Amino acid sequence: RSGSTWQYNAVKSMLEQYVQRRRLSAEEYAVHGAHADGDAAAFDACLSSRICVLKTHIFVPRLVNQVDVILTSHRDVRDVVLSSMLMFGACFAPTGSTRTQRSHGVALRFQQYAHWAPYVCYDAVYERMKLNYTSEVQRLSRAVLGNENAVDASAVVQHVDELANRKPTSCQRGANSPKRGRHQPRKCWDSTTGFGAGHVHAATSKPK
């Protein structure tokens, strides 16, 4: 999971900039996107468009032959475990009292990452991304668009930062808590970008 939401939005922003620079039809070459934890019907709607960016945390075999480029991201295992505990109360094994805790068991995520690995053309290193977002966009640009189609990486970083800080579109109270009720904190996120309030924790936001 680490860095995947940022990567997803950076790729979308990068492609939108590419379309504008090439003066392509904004309607015909509109950049569509869809994100889900696993497979989703929204993926098919997105794939019917000329330019589509998908994000998923689970290996979806049918997508391998339906997309042109596959990107992944990874980070230090110790930080993965800590991040999952802070965000979801998840353990290494897929156990827990809630569906979210069970589905975010770290061992399961490692298995999904391994399934994608043989098909990946670029694997982002979370720690390197956090140190220099602009350089990360440049690497993504080379992987997706090639060396001859450079983008304004700083503009992409700024745009994604704006997306990450805009007001969430959806909130749900206590959706994944074993004790549902008004006393439970609300979980808020943006349905388009996938960014959520508190998406990055201070304890794991920067490489140590």
Coordinates of C-alpha atoms in Angstrom, one line a residue:
R1 CA 0.0 0.0 0.0
S2 CA 2.8 2.5 0.9
G3 CA 2.9 5.4 -1.5
S4 CA 0.3 3.9 -3.9
T5 CA -2.3 6.6 -3.5
W6 CA 0.3 9.3 -4.1
Q7 CA 1.7 7.3 -7.1
Y8 CA -1.9 6.9 -8.5
N9 CA -2.6 10.6 -8.4
A10 CA 0.9 11.6 -9.6
V11 CA 0.5 9.4 -12.7
K12 CA -3.0 10.8 -13.4
S13 CA -1.7 14.4 -13.1
M14 CA 1.4 13.5 -15.2
L15 CA -0.8 12.1 -18.0
E16 CA -3.2 15.1 -17.9
Q17 CA -0.2 17.4 -18.3
Y18 CA 1.0 15.3 -21.3
V19 CA -2.4 15.5 -23.0
Q20 CA -2.3 19.3 -22.6
R21 CA 1.3 19.7 -23.8
R22 CA 0.5 17.6 -26.9
R23 CA -2.6 19.6 -27.5
L24 CA -4.7 16.5 -27.8
S25 CA -8.5 16.5 -27.6
A26 CA -9.4 17.1 -23.9
E27 CA -12.6 15.0 -24.4
E28 CA -11.1 12.1 -26.4
Y29 CA -8.0 11.9 -24.3
A30 CA -9.5 12.6 -20.9
V31 CA -7.6 10.8 -18.1
H32 CA -10.0 8.5 -16.2
G33 CA -9.2 6.7 -13.0
A34 CA -10.6 4.1 -10.6
H35 CA -9.3 2.8 -7.3
A36 CA -10.4 -0.1 -5.1
D37 CA -8.8 -2.5 -2.6
G38 CA -9.5 -5.4 -4.9
D39 CA -11.3 -5.9 -8.2
A40 CA -14.1 -3.6 -9.0
A41 CA -16.7 -2.9 -11.7
A42 CA -15.4 0.6 -11.9
F43 CA -12.2 -0.8 -13.4
D44 CA -14.1 -1.9 -16.5
A45 CA -15.8 1.5 -17.0
C46 CA -12.3 3.1 -16.7
L47 CA -10.7 0.6 -19.1
S48 CA -13.3 1.5 -21.8
S49 CA -11.7 4.9 -22.1
R50 CA -8.6 5.8 -24.1
I51 CA -6.5 6.7 -21.0
C52 CA -7.2 4.9 -17.7
V53 CA -5.3 4.8 -14.5
L54 CA -6.2 2.1 -11.9
K55 CA -5.1 1.5 -8.3
T56 CA -5.6 -1.7 -6.4
H57 CA -4.0 -3.3 -3.4
I58 CA -4.9 -6.9 -4.5
F59 CA -3.5 -8.9 -7.4
V60 CA -6.2 -9.0 -10.1
P61 CA -5.0 -11.5 -12.8
R62 CA -7.5 -10.3 -15.4
L63 CA -5.9 -6.9 -15.5
V64 CA -2.4 -8.1 -16.5
N65 CA -3.4 -8.4 -20.1
Q66 CA -5.7 -5.4 -20.1
V67 CA -3.2 -2.7 -19.2
D68 CA -0.1 -1.3 -20.8
V69 CA 2.0 -0.4 -17.8
I70 CA 2.1 -1.9 -14.2
L71 CA 3.6 0.1 -11.4
T72 CA 4.1 -0.9 -7.7
S73 CA 5.6 0.7 -4.6
H74 CA 7.2 -0.7 -1.5
R75 CA 8.8 0.4 1.7
D76 CA 10.9 -0.8 4.6
V77 CA 9.1 -3.8 6.2
R78 CA 9.4 -2.4 9.7
D79 CA 7.6 0.7 8.6
V80 CA 4.9 -1.3 6.8
V81 CA 4.1 -3.1 10.0
L82 CA 4.0 0.1 12.0
S83 CA 1.9 1.9 9.4
S84 CA -0.7 -0.9 9.3
M85 CA -1.0 -0.9 13.1
L86 CA -1.4 2.8 13.3
M87 CA -3.9 3.1 10.4
F88 CA -5.9 -0.1 10.8
G89 CA -5.0 -1.8 14.0
A90 CA -3.7 -4.6 11.8
C91 CA -1.2 -7.2 12.7
F92 CA 1.3 -9.2 10.6
A93 CA -1.1 -12.1 10.2
P94 CA -4.7 -11.5 8.7
T95 CA -6.4 -11.6 12.1
G96 CA -8.4 -9.1 14.1
S97 CA -11.9 -8.3 15.3
T98 CA -12.9 -6.2 12.3
R99 CA -12.9 -6.8 8.5
T100 CA -10.5 -3.9 8.0
Q101 CA -8.0 -5.4 10.5
R102 CA -8.2 -8.8 8.9
S103 CA -7.9 -7.5 5.3
H104 CA -4.9 -5.4 6.1
G105 CA -2.8 -8.1 7.7
V106 CA 0.7 -7.4 6.4
A107 CA 1.4 -11.0 5.4
L108 CA -1.5 -10.9 2.9
R109 CA -0.2 -7.6 1.4
F110 CA 3.2 -9.1 0.9
Q111 CA 1.6 -12.0 -1.0
Q112 CA -0.2 -9.6 -3.3
Y113 CA 2.9 -7.6 -4.0
A114 CA 4.7 -10.8 -4.9
H115 CA 2.0 -11.7 -7.4
W116 CA 2.4 -8.4 -9.3
A117 CA 6.2 -8.4 -9.2
P118 CA 6.8 -10.4 -12.5
Y119 CA 4.7 -7.9 -14.5
V120 CA 6.0 -4.6 -13.1
C121 CA 7.9 -2.2 -15.2
Y122 CA 8.7 0.2 -12.3
D123 CA 8.7 -0.3 -8.6
A124 CA 8.8 2.8 -6.5
V125 CA 10.8 2.9 -3.3
Y126 CA 8.7 4.7 -0.7
E127 CA 11.7 6.2 1.3
R128 CA 13.2 7.5 -1.9
M129 CA 9.9 9.0 -3.0
K130 CA 9.5 10.8 0.4
L131 CA 13.0 12.3 0.1
N132 CA 12.3 13.9 -3.3
Y133 CA 8.9 13.9 -4.8
T134 CA 10.1 15.8 -7.9
S135 CA 12.7 13.1 -8.7
E136 CA 10.1 10.4 -8.2
V137 CA 7.8 12.0 -10.8
Q138 CA 10.7 12.1 -13.2
R139 CA 11.2 8.4 -12.7
L140 CA 7.5 7.7 -13.2
S141 CA 7.5 9.8 -16.3
R142 CA 10.3 7.8 -17.8
A143 CA 8.6 4.6 -17.0
V144 CA 5.2 5.6 -18.4
L145 CA 5.9 8.1 -21.1
G146 CA 9.5 7.3 -22.1
N147 CA 12.6 9.6 -22.0
E148 CA 11.4 11.8 -24.9
N149 CA 8.2 13.0 -23.1
A150 CA 9.4 14.8 -20.0
V151 CA 6.8 16.5 -17.8
D152 CA 7.0 19.5 -15.4
A153 CA 7.6 17.3 -12.4
S154 CA 7.4 20.2 -9.9
A155 CA 3.9 21.1 -11.2
V156 CA 2.8 17.5 -10.8
V157 CA 4.0 17.4 -7.2
Q158 CA 2.2 20.7 -6.4
H159 CA -1.0 19.4 -8.0
V160 CA -0.9 16.2 -6.0
D161 CA -0.2 18.1 -2.8
E162 CA -3.3 20.2 -3.5
L163 CA -5.4 17.1 -4.1
A164 CA -4.2 15.6 -0.9
N165 CA -5.2 18.6 1.1
R166 CA -8.6 19.3 -0.3
K167 CA -11.7 18.7 1.7
P168 CA -12.8 15.0 1.8
T169 CA -15.9 14.1 -0.1
S170 CA -17.1 11.3 2.1
C171 CA -17.1 10.5 5.8
Q172 CA -18.4 7.5 7.8
R173 CA -18.5 7.1 11.5
G174 CA -17.1 4.0 13.1
A175 CA -17.5 1.9 9.9
N176 CA -14.8 -0.6 10.9
S177 CA -15.1 -0.5 14.6
P178 CA -16.4 -3.5 16.6
K179 CA -18.2 -0.9 18.8
R180 CA -20.2 1.2 16.3
G181 CA -21.7 4.4 17.5
R182 CA -21.5 8.1 17.6
H183 CA -18.6 8.0 20.0
Q184 CA -16.5 6.4 17.3
P185 CA -14.2 8.8 15.2
R186 CA -15.3 9.6 11.6
K187 CA -13.2 8.3 8.8
C188 CA -13.0 10.8 5.9
W189 CA -11.6 10.4 2.4
D190 CA -11.9 11.8 -1.1
S191 CA -13.6 9.4 -3.4
T192 CA -11.8 10.7 -6.5
T193 CA -8.2 10.7 -5.3
G194 CA -8.4 8.1 -2.5
F195 CA -6.6 10.4 -0.1
G196 CA -8.0 10.3 3.4
A197 CA -7.8 12.5 6.5
G198 CA -4.7 11.4 8.4
H199 CA -3.5 9.4 5.4
V200 CA 0.1 9.8 6.5
H201 CA 1.0 9.4 10.2
A202 CA 3.8 11.6 11.7
A203 CA 5.5 8.5 13.0
T204 CA 5.9 6.9 9.5
S205 CA 5.8 9.9 7.1
K206 CA 9.5 10.3 6.8
P207 CA 12.3 7.7 6.5
K208 CA 14.3 7.3 9.7

